[in-house]
């Protein structure tokens, strides 16, 4: 196979480089559509007990994911002041209007209900003076869950949300909407911040996904330095790095076009694949460099390197890709996405090492050696 591939690449260097560049450009466009989103529930297929229970709660009850918006004053200022209670009530009304919020509960709700019974139609939704609010709260002291919406020392209030969608991005957007509303409409001297188990899990998921994405840049830098040390030349290290970066860009582009989110599973694919794929590149380029050091031209050195390395490269890639493809058979989407995308990136990496890398070596190493390969100018 390698002689056939070598001949085609040798005779179409510029075309091969151009096609890979075009495909990479499409990948960049698709990557713009990529978004970070982790939703543990949708990893379970429809029809499973977990997914069906989630859909049932979402459709018929008050929402699946709890989020807390905590209202606090500076230096322990009481949140039972009338203007603060009114602002909490306004925040609850705003959050209730959001399509993603199923239920909102705050201290303003029982105060509103009590005031409706005792106020004899004074036209006020909420009590307008601090003393009345404290009297109502005193009546409520015997209720079991008052502590869920206001602390006993009145230093903090809690707005309880039930959000319909468990996705991390959705939870964070609802929380940001609540905090933003309070910054614009809340009482001066009082702050609102989101917390709660599901919110913190969502924030952690996004932080991990974004952190892994950012670490990919560090991976590339480290691998570039290793290639520089191993291959002994900046130009050769740069040429060896390109075929390993492009498949990662193509994977992100495919995910963007296919609507596959960057989550706790898919985010590891790029780091995993680039680490495995660069091993293939090092074998091929090291053999090429060794042959050139013996006095061979770039064309002869590359042909010999491919004849030596490609059979083992294809076999190891096939074995690794097949192993990951087994994971793609899983009904658990976390596992299936990880297996499918990793196998696909492995195939892309070997394709780039068999076509793009030789084209780059023939194009630039031959020029550096002063003798272009046969058919170099053909496109």
CSV table of C-alpha atoms in Angstrom, one decimal:
chain,number,residue,atom,x,y,z
A,1,UNK,CA,0.0,0.0,0.0
A,2,UNK,CA,2.7,2.5,0.9
A,3,UNK,CA,4.4,2.5,-2.6
A,4,UNK,CA,1.0,3.4,-4.2
A,5,UNK,CA,0.3,6.1,-1.6
A,6,UNK,CA,3.8,7.5,-1.9
A,7,UNK,CA,3.6,7.7,-5.7
A,8,UNK,CA,0.2,9.5,-5.6
A,9,UNK,CA,1.5,11.9,-2.9
A,10,UNK,CA,4.8,12.5,-4.7
A,11,UNK,CA,3.0,13.5,-7.9
A,12,UNK,CA,0.4,15.7,-6.2
A,13,UNK,CA,2.2,17.4,-3.3
A,14,UNK,CA,0.5,20.8,-3.6
A,15,UNK,CA,-2.9,19.3,-4.2
A,16,UNK,CA,-2.6,17.1,-1.1
A,17,UNK,CA,-1.6,20.1,1.0
A,18,UNK,CA,-4.4,22.2,-0.5
A,19,UNK,CA,-7.1,19.6,0.2
A,20,UNK,CA,-6.0,19.2,3.8
A,21,UNK,CA,-6.0,22.9,4.2
A,22,UNK,CA,-9.5,23.2,2.7
A,23,UNK,CA,-10.8,20.4,4.9
A,24,UNK,CA,-9.2,22.0,8.0
A,25,UNK,CA,-10.8,25.3,7.1
A,26,UNK,CA,-14.2,23.6,7.1
A,27,UNK,CA,-13.3,22.2,10.5
A,28,UNK,CA,-12.6,25.6,11.8
A,29,UNK,CA,-16.0,26.8,10.6
A,30,UNK,CA,-17.7,23.8,12.3
A,31,UNK,CA,-15.7,24.4,15.5
A,32,UNK,CA,-17.4,27.8,15.8
A,33,UNK,CA,-20.6,25.9,16.4
A,34,UNK,CA,-19.1,23.8,19.2
A,35,UNK,CA,-20.4,24.4,22.7
A,36,UNK,CA,-19.5,23.1,26.1
A,37,UNK,CA,-22.4,21.2,27.7
A,38,UNK,CA,-22.5,18.3,30.1
A,39,UNK,CA,-25.8,16.6,30.8
A,40,UNK,CA,-25.5,13.3,32.6
A,41,UNK,CA,-29.1,12.4,32.0
A,42,UNK,CA,-28.9,12.4,28.2
A,43,UNK,CA,-26.0,9.9,28.3
A,44,UNK,CA,-28.7,7.4,29.1
A,45,UNK,CA,-30.8,6.4,26.0
A,46,UNK,CA,-34.6,6.9,26.0
A,47,UNK,CA,-36.4,3.8,27.3
A,48,UNK,CA,-34.0,3.3,30.3
A,49,UNK,CA,-35.4,3.8,33.8
A,50,UNK,CA,-33.2,6.8,34.6
A,51,UNK,CA,-34.0,8.7,31.4
A,52,UNK,CA,-37.8,7.9,31.6
A,53,UNK,CA,-37.9,9.0,35.2
A,54,UNK,CA,-36.1,12.2,34.3
A,55,UNK,CA,-38.5,13.0,31.4
A,56,UNK,CA,-41.5,12.2,33.6
A,57,UNK,CA,-40.4,14.6,36.3
A,58,UNK,CA,-39.5,17.3,33.7
A,59,UNK,CA,-42.9,17.0,32.0
A,60,UNK,CA,-45.3,16.6,34.9
A,61,UNK,CA,-43.7,17.9,38.1
A,62,UNK,CA,-41.8,21.1,39.2
A,63,UNK,CA,-38.5,20.6,37.5
A,64,UNK,CA,-35.6,18.2,37.9
A,65,UNK,CA,-32.6,20.3,39.0
A,66,UNK,CA,-32.4,22.3,42.2
A,67,UNK,CA,-30.5,25.6,42.2
A,68,UNK,CA,-30.3,28.1,45.1
A,69,UNK,CA,-30.0,31.9,44.8
A,70,UNK,CA,-28.8,33.2,48.1
A,71,UNK,CA,-29.5,36.8,49.1
A,72,UNK,CA,-27.2,38.3,51.7
A,73,UNK,CA,-26.7,41.8,53.1
A,74,UNK,CA,-23.4,43.4,54.1
A,75,UNK,CA,-22.5,42.9,57.8
A,76,UNK,CA,-25.5,40.7,58.4
A,77,UNK,CA,-28.1,43.3,57.5
A,78,UNK,CA,-31.6,41.8,57.8
A,79,UNK,CA,-33.2,40.4,54.6
A,80,UNK,CA,-36.6,40.7,56.2
A,81,UNK,CA,-36.7,44.5,55.5
A,82,UNK,CA,-39.8,45.3,53.3
A,83,UNK,CA,-37.7,46.5,50.3
A,84,UNK,CA,-35.6,43.4,50.4
A,85,UNK,CA,-38.6,41.1,50.6
A,86,UNK,CA,-40.2,43.0,47.7
A,87,UNK,CA,-37.0,42.6,45.6
A,88,UNK,CA,-36.9,38.9,46.5
A,89,UNK,CA,-40.6,38.6,45.3
A,90,UNK,CA,-39.7,40.4,42.1
A,91,UNK,CA,-36.8,38.1,41.5
A,92,UNK,CA,-39.1,35.1,42.0
A,93,UNK,CA,-41.6,36.5,39.5
A,94,UNK,CA,-38.8,37.1,37.0
A,95,UNK,CA,-37.5,33.6,37.4
A,96,UNK,CA,-40.9,32.0,37.1
A,97,UNK,CA,-41.3,33.7,33.7
A,98,UNK,CA,-38.3,31.8,32.3
A,99,UNK,CA,-39.3,28.8,30.3
A,100,UNK,CA,-36.5,26.7,31.8
A,101,UNK,CA,-37.7,27.2,35.4
A,102,UNK,CA,-40.4,24.9,36.7
A,103,UNK,CA,-40.8,26.2,40.2
A,104,UNK,CA,-39.7,29.1,42.4
A,105,UNK,CA,-40.0,29.3,46.2
A,106,UNK,CA,-38.8,32.1,48.5
A,107,UNK,CA,-39.7,33.7,51.8
A,108,UNK,CA,-41.9,36.1,49.9
A,109,UNK,CA,-44.4,33.3,49.0
A,110,UNK,CA,-45.6,32.4,52.5
A,111,UNK,CA,-45.5,36.1,53.5
A,112,UNK,CA,-47.8,36.9,50.5
A,113,UNK,CA,-50.2,34.1,51.4
A,114,UNK,CA,-50.4,35.2,55.1
A,115,UNK,CA,-50.8,38.8,54.2
A,116,UNK,CA,-53.7,38.0,51.8
A,117,UNK,CA,-55.5,36.4,54.7
A,118,UNK,CA,-54.9,39.1,57.3
A,119,UNK,CA,-54.8,42.3,55.4
A,120,UNK,CA,-58.5,42.6,54.7
A,121,UNK,CA,-58.0,43.7,51.1
A,122,UNK,CA,-55.5,46.5,51.6
A,123,UNK,CA,-54.4,46.1,48.1
A,124,UNK,CA,-50.8,45.2,49.1
A,125,UNK,CA,-49.4,41.9,47.8
A,126,UNK,CA,-46.8,41.9,50.6
A,127,UNK,CA,-46.6,43.5,54.1
A,128,UNK,CA,-45.2,47.0,53.8
A,129,UNK,CA,-43.5,47.4,57.2
A,130,UNK,CA,-40.8,45.5,59.0
A,131,UNK,CA,-42.9,44.8,62.1
A,132,UNK,CA,-45.6,43.0,60.1
A,133,UNK,CA,-43.1,40.9,58.3
A,134,UNK,CA,-41.5,39.8,61.6
A,135,UNK,CA,-45.0,39.0,63.0
A,136,UNK,CA,-45.8,36.8,60.0
A,137,UNK,CA,-42.4,35.1,60.3
A,138,UNK,CA,-43.0,34.5,64.0
A,139,UNK,CA,-46.3,32.7,63.0
A,140,UNK,CA,-44.3,30.6,60.5
A,141,UNK,CA,-41.6,29.6,63.0
A,142,UNK,CA,-43.5,26.4,63.7
A,143,UNK,CA,-43.4,25.3,60.1
A,144,UNK,CA,-40.9,22.7,59.3
A,145,UNK,CA,-39.2,24.3,56.2
A,146,UNK,CA,-39.0,28.0,57.0
A,147,UNK,CA,-35.3,27.6,57.5
A,148,UNK,CA,-35.0,26.6,53.8
A,149,UNK,CA,-35.9,30.1,52.7
A,150,UNK,CA,-34.6,32.4,55.4
A,151,UNK,CA,-32.0,32.0,58.2
A,152,UNK,CA,-33.1,32.4,61.9
A,153,UNK,CA,-31.0,35.6,62.3
A,154,UNK,CA,-32.4,37.0,59.0
A,155,UNK,CA,-28.9,37.5,57.6
A,156,UNK,CA,-29.7,35.5,54.4
A,157,UNK,CA,-32.6,34.5,52.3
A,158,UNK,CA,-32.7,31.6,49.9
A,159,UNK,CA,-34.7,31.5,46.6
A,160,UNK,CA,-35.2,27.9,45.7
A,161,UNK,CA,-35.4,27.0,42.0
A,162,UNK,CA,-36.4,23.8,40.2
A,163,UNK,CA,-35.0,24.0,36.7
A,164,UNK,CA,-36.5,21.8,34.0
A,165,UNK,CA,-33.2,21.0,32.1
A,166,UNK,CA,-30.3,19.3,33.7
A,167,UNK,CA,-27.7,20.5,31.2
A,168,UNK,CA,-24.8,22.4,32.7
A,169,UNK,CA,-25.0,25.3,30.3
A,170,UNK,CA,-28.7,25.7,31.0
A,171,UNK,CA,-28.2,25.7,34.8
A,172,UNK,CA,-25.4,28.2,34.6
A,173,UNK,CA,-27.5,30.5,32.3
A,174,UNK,CA,-30.5,30.4,34.7
A,175,UNK,CA,-28.1,31.2,37.6
A,176,UNK,CA,-26.5,34.1,35.7
A,177,UNK,CA,-29.9,35.5,34.7
A,178,UNK,CA,-30.9,35.5,38.4
A,179,UNK,CA,-27.7,37.2,39.5
A,180,UNK,CA,-27.9,39.7,36.6
A,181,UNK,CA,-31.5,40.6,37.5
A,182,UNK,CA,-30.5,41.3,41.1
A,183,UNK,CA,-27.6,43.5,40.1
A,184,UNK,CA,-30.0,45.6,38.1
A,185,UNK,CA,-33.1,45.5,40.3
A,186,UNK,CA,-32.0,44.3,43.7
A,187,UNK,CA,-31.6,46.4,46.9
A,188,UNK,CA,-28.3,48.3,47.3
A,189,UNK,CA,-26.1,46.6,49.9
A,190,UNK,CA,-27.5,43.2,49.2
A,191,UNK,CA,-26.0,40.6,46.9
A,192,UNK,CA,-27.3,37.5,45.1
A,193,UNK,CA,-25.2,34.5,44.2
A,194,UNK,CA,-26.1,31.1,42.9
A,195,UNK,CA,-25.2,27.9,44.7
A,196,UNK,CA,-26.5,24.4,45.3
A,197,UNK,CA,-25.4,20.9,44.5
A,198,UNK,CA,-26.6,20.8,40.9
A,199,UNK,CA,-25.2,24.3,40.2
A,200,UNK,CA,-21.8,23.4,41.6
A,201,UNK,CA,-21.8,20.2,39.7
A,202,UNK,CA,-22.6,22.1,36.5
A,203,UNK,CA,-19.9,24.6,37.2
A,204,UNK,CA,-17.4,21.9,37.9
A,205,UNK,CA,-18.3,20.1,34.7
A,206,UNK,CA,-17.8,23.2,32.6
A,207,UNK,CA,-14.6,24.1,34.3
A,208,UNK,CA,-13.2,20.6,33.7
A,209,UNK,CA,-14.2,20.7,30.0
A,210,UNK,CA,-12.8,24.1,29.4
A,211,UNK,CA,-9.7,23.2,31.4
A,212,UNK,CA,-9.1,20.2,29.3
A,213,UNK,CA,-9.6,22.2,26.1
A,214,UNK,CA,-7.1,24.8,27.3
A,215,UNK,CA,-4.6,22.1,28.3
A,216,UNK,CA,-4.7,20.9,24.6
A,217,UNK,CA,-2.7,24.0,23.8
A,218,UNK,CA,-0.1,23.1,26.5
A,219,UNK,CA,0.0,19.6,25.1
A,220,UNK,CA,0.8,20.9,21.6
A,221,UNK,CA,3.6,23.1,23.0
A,222,UNK,CA,5.1,20.2,25.0
A,223,UNK,CA,4.9,17.8,22.0
A,224,UNK,CA,6.5,20.5,19.8
A,225,UNK,CA,9.4,20.8,22.2
A,226,UNK,CA,9.8,17.0,22.3
A,227,UNK,CA,9.7,16.8,18.5
A,228,UNK,CA,12.3,19.6,18.4
A,229,UNK,CA,14.6,17.7,20.7
A,230,UNK,CA,14.0,14.3,19.1
A,231,UNK,CA,14.3,15.5,15.5
A,232,UNK,CA,17.0,18.1,16.0
A,233,UNK,CA,15.6,20.8,13.7
A,234,UNK,CA,12.9,23.4,14.0
A,235,UNK,CA,11.6,23.0,10.5
A,236,UNK,CA,11.4,19.2,10.7
A,237,UNK,CA,9.6,19.5,14.1
A,238,UNK,CA,7.1,21.9,12.7
A,239,UNK,CA,6.4,19.7,9.7
A,240,UNK,CA,5.9,16.7,12.0
A,241,UNK,CA,3.5,18.6,14.3
A,242,UNK,CA,1.1,19.8,11.6
A,243,UNK,CA,-0.4,16.4,10.7
A,244,UNK,CA,-1.2,15.8,14.3
A,245,UNK,CA,-2.9,19.1,14.9
A,246,UNK,CA,-5.1,19.1,11.8
A,247,UNK,CA,-7.1,15.9,12.7
A,248,UNK,CA,-8.0,17.4,16.1
A,249,UNK,CA,-9.3,20.5,14.4
A,250,UNK,CA,-11.3,18.3,12.0
A,251,UNK,CA,-12.8,16.4,15.0
A,252,UNK,CA,-13.9,19.7,16.7
A,253,UNK,CA,-15.4,20.8,13.4
A,254,UNK,CA,-17.3,17.6,12.9
A,255,UNK,CA,-18.6,17.8,16.5
A,256,UNK,CA,-19.8,21.4,15.8
A,257,UNK,CA,-21.6,20.4,12.6
A,258,UNK,CA,-23.1,17.3,14.2
A,259,UNK,CA,-24.3,19.1,17.3
A,260,UNK,CA,-22.1,16.9,19.6
A,261,UNK,CA,-21.3,19.0,22.7
A,262,UNK,CA,-17.9,19.2,24.4
A,263,UNK,CA,-18.6,17.4,27.6
A,264,UNK,CA,-16.7,15.4,30.2
A,265,UNK,CA,-16.3,12.5,27.8
A,266,UNK,CA,-15.6,14.1,24.4
A,267,UNK,CA,-13.2,16.6,25.8
A,268,UNK,CA,-10.6,13.9,26.5
A,269,UNK,CA,-10.6,12.7,23.0
A,270,UNK,CA,-8.3,15.4,21.6
A,271,UNK,CA,-5.7,14.9,24.4
A,272,UNK,CA,-5.8,11.2,24.1
A,273,UNK,CA,-5.6,11.0,20.3
A,274,UNK,CA,-2.8,13.5,19.9
A,275,UNK,CA,-0.7,11.6,22.4
A,276,UNK,CA,-1.1,8.4,20.5
A,277,UNK,CA,-0.9,9.8,17.0
A,278,UNK,CA,2.3,11.7,17.6
A,279,UNK,CA,4.0,8.4,18.2
A,280,UNK,CA,3.3,7.4,14.6
A,281,UNK,CA,4.7,10.6,13.3
A,282,UNK,CA,7.9,10.3,15.3
A,283,UNK,CA,8.5,6.8,13.9
A,284,UNK,CA,8.0,8.0,10.3
A,285,UNK,CA,10.0,11.2,10.6
A,286,UNK,CA,12.8,9.5,12.6
A,287,UNK,CA,13.2,6.9,9.9
A,288,UNK,CA,13.1,9.6,7.2
A,289,UNK,CA,15.8,11.7,9.0
A,290,UNK,CA,18.0,8.6,9.5
A,291,UNK,CA,17.8,7.7,5.8
A,292,UNK,CA,18.7,11.3,4.8
A,293,UNK,CA,21.6,11.3,7.2
A,294,UNK,CA,23.0,8.3,5.3
A,295,UNK,CA,23.1,10.5,2.1
A,296,UNK,CA,19.7,9.7,0.5
A,297,UNK,CA,17.7,12.3,-1.2
A,298,UNK,CA,14.4,13.4,0.4
A,299,UNK,CA,12.4,11.3,-2.0
A,300,UNK,CA,14.5,8.1,-1.5
A,301,UNK,CA,14.6,8.7,2.3
A,302,UNK,CA,10.9,9.1,2.5
A,303,UNK,CA,10.1,6.1,0.3
A,304,UNK,CA,12.3,3.9,2.4
A,305,UNK,CA,10.9,5.2,5.6
A,306,UNK,CA,7.3,4.6,4.5
A,307,UNK,CA,8.2,1.1,3.3
A,308,UNK,CA,9.6,0.3,6.8
A,309,UNK,CA,7.2,2.1,9.1
A,310,UNK,CA,3.8,2.2,7.4
A,311,UNK,CA,2.9,-1.5,7.7
A,312,UNK,CA,3.4,-1.4,11.5
A,313,UNK,CA,1.7,2.0,11.7
A,314,UNK,CA,-1.4,0.7,9.9
A,315,UNK,CA,-1.6,-2.4,12.0
A,316,UNK,CA,-1.2,-0.6,15.4
A,317,UNK,CA,-3.8,2.1,14.3
A,318,UNK,CA,-6.2,-0.6,13.2
A,319,UNK,CA,-5.9,-2.4,16.5
A,320,UNK,CA,-6.3,0.8,18.6
A,321,UNK,CA,-9.2,2.1,16.5
A,322,UNK,CA,-10.9,-1.3,16.7
A,323,UNK,CA,-10.6,-1.3,20.5
A,324,UNK,CA,-12.2,2.1,20.8
A,325,UNK,CA,-14.9,1.2,18.3
A,326,UNK,CA,-16.0,-1.6,20.7
A,327,UNK,CA,-16.9,1.2,23.1
A,328,UNK,CA,-19.0,2.8,20.4
A,329,UNK,CA,-21.4,-0.1,20.7
A,330,UNK,CA,-22.3,0.9,24.3
A,331,UNK,CA,-25.8,2.3,24.9
A,332,UNK,CA,-24.3,4.8,27.4
A,333,UNK,CA,-23.6,7.9,25.3
A,334,UNK,CA,-20.6,9.0,27.3
A,335,UNK,CA,-18.8,5.7,26.4
A,336,UNK,CA,-20.1,5.5,22.8
A,337,UNK,CA,-19.1,9.1,22.0
A,338,UNK,CA,-15.6,8.6,23.5
A,339,UNK,CA,-15.1,5.4,21.5
A,340,UNK,CA,-16.4,6.6,18.2
A,341,UNK,CA,-14.6,10.0,18.2
A,342,UNK,CA,-11.3,8.5,19.4
A,343,UNK,CA,-11.4,5.8,16.7
A,344,UNK,CA,-12.3,8.5,14.0
A,345,UNK,CA,-9.5,10.8,15.1
A,346,UNK,CA,-7.0,7.8,15.0
A,347,UNK,CA,-8.0,7.1,11.4
A,348,UNK,CA,-7.7,10.8,10.5
A,349,UNK,CA,-4.2,10.9,12.2
A,350,UNK,CA,-2.9,7.9,10.2
A,351,UNK,CA,-4.4,9.4,7.0
A,352,UNK,CA,-2.6,12.7,7.6
A,353,UNK,CA,0.6,10.9,8.4
A,354,UNK,CA,0.4,8.9,5.2
A,355,UNK,CA,-0.5,11.8,2.9
A,356,UNK,CA,0.0,15.3,4.4
A,357,UNK,CA,3.2,14.5,6.2
A,358,UNK,CA,5.0,13.0,3.1
A,359,UNK,CA,3.7,16.0,1.0
A,360,UNK,CA,5.1,18.5,3.5
A,361,UNK,CA,8.4,16.6,3.7
A,362,UNK,CA,8.8,16.4,0.0
A,363,UNK,CA,7.8,20.0,-0.4
A,364,UNK,CA,10.0,21.6,2.2
A,365,UNK,CA,12.8,19.1,2.9
A,366,UNK,CA,13.5,18.5,-0.8
A,367,UNK,CA,13.8,22.3,-1.3
A,368,UNK,CA,16.1,22.5,1.7
A,369,UNK,CA,18.2,19.8,0.1
A,370,UNK,CA,18.3,21.6,-3.2
A,371,UNK,CA,16.7,18.9,-5.4
A,372,UNK,CA,13.0,18.7,-5.9
A,373,UNK,CA,11.5,15.3,-6.1
A,374,UNK,CA,10.2,13.8,-9.3
A,375,UNK,CA,6.7,15.1,-10.2
A,376,UNK,CA,7.0,17.8,-7.5
A,377,UNK,CA,5.6,20.5,-9.6
A,378,UNK,CA,2.5,18.5,-10.7
A,379,UNK,CA,-0.8,19.4,-9.0
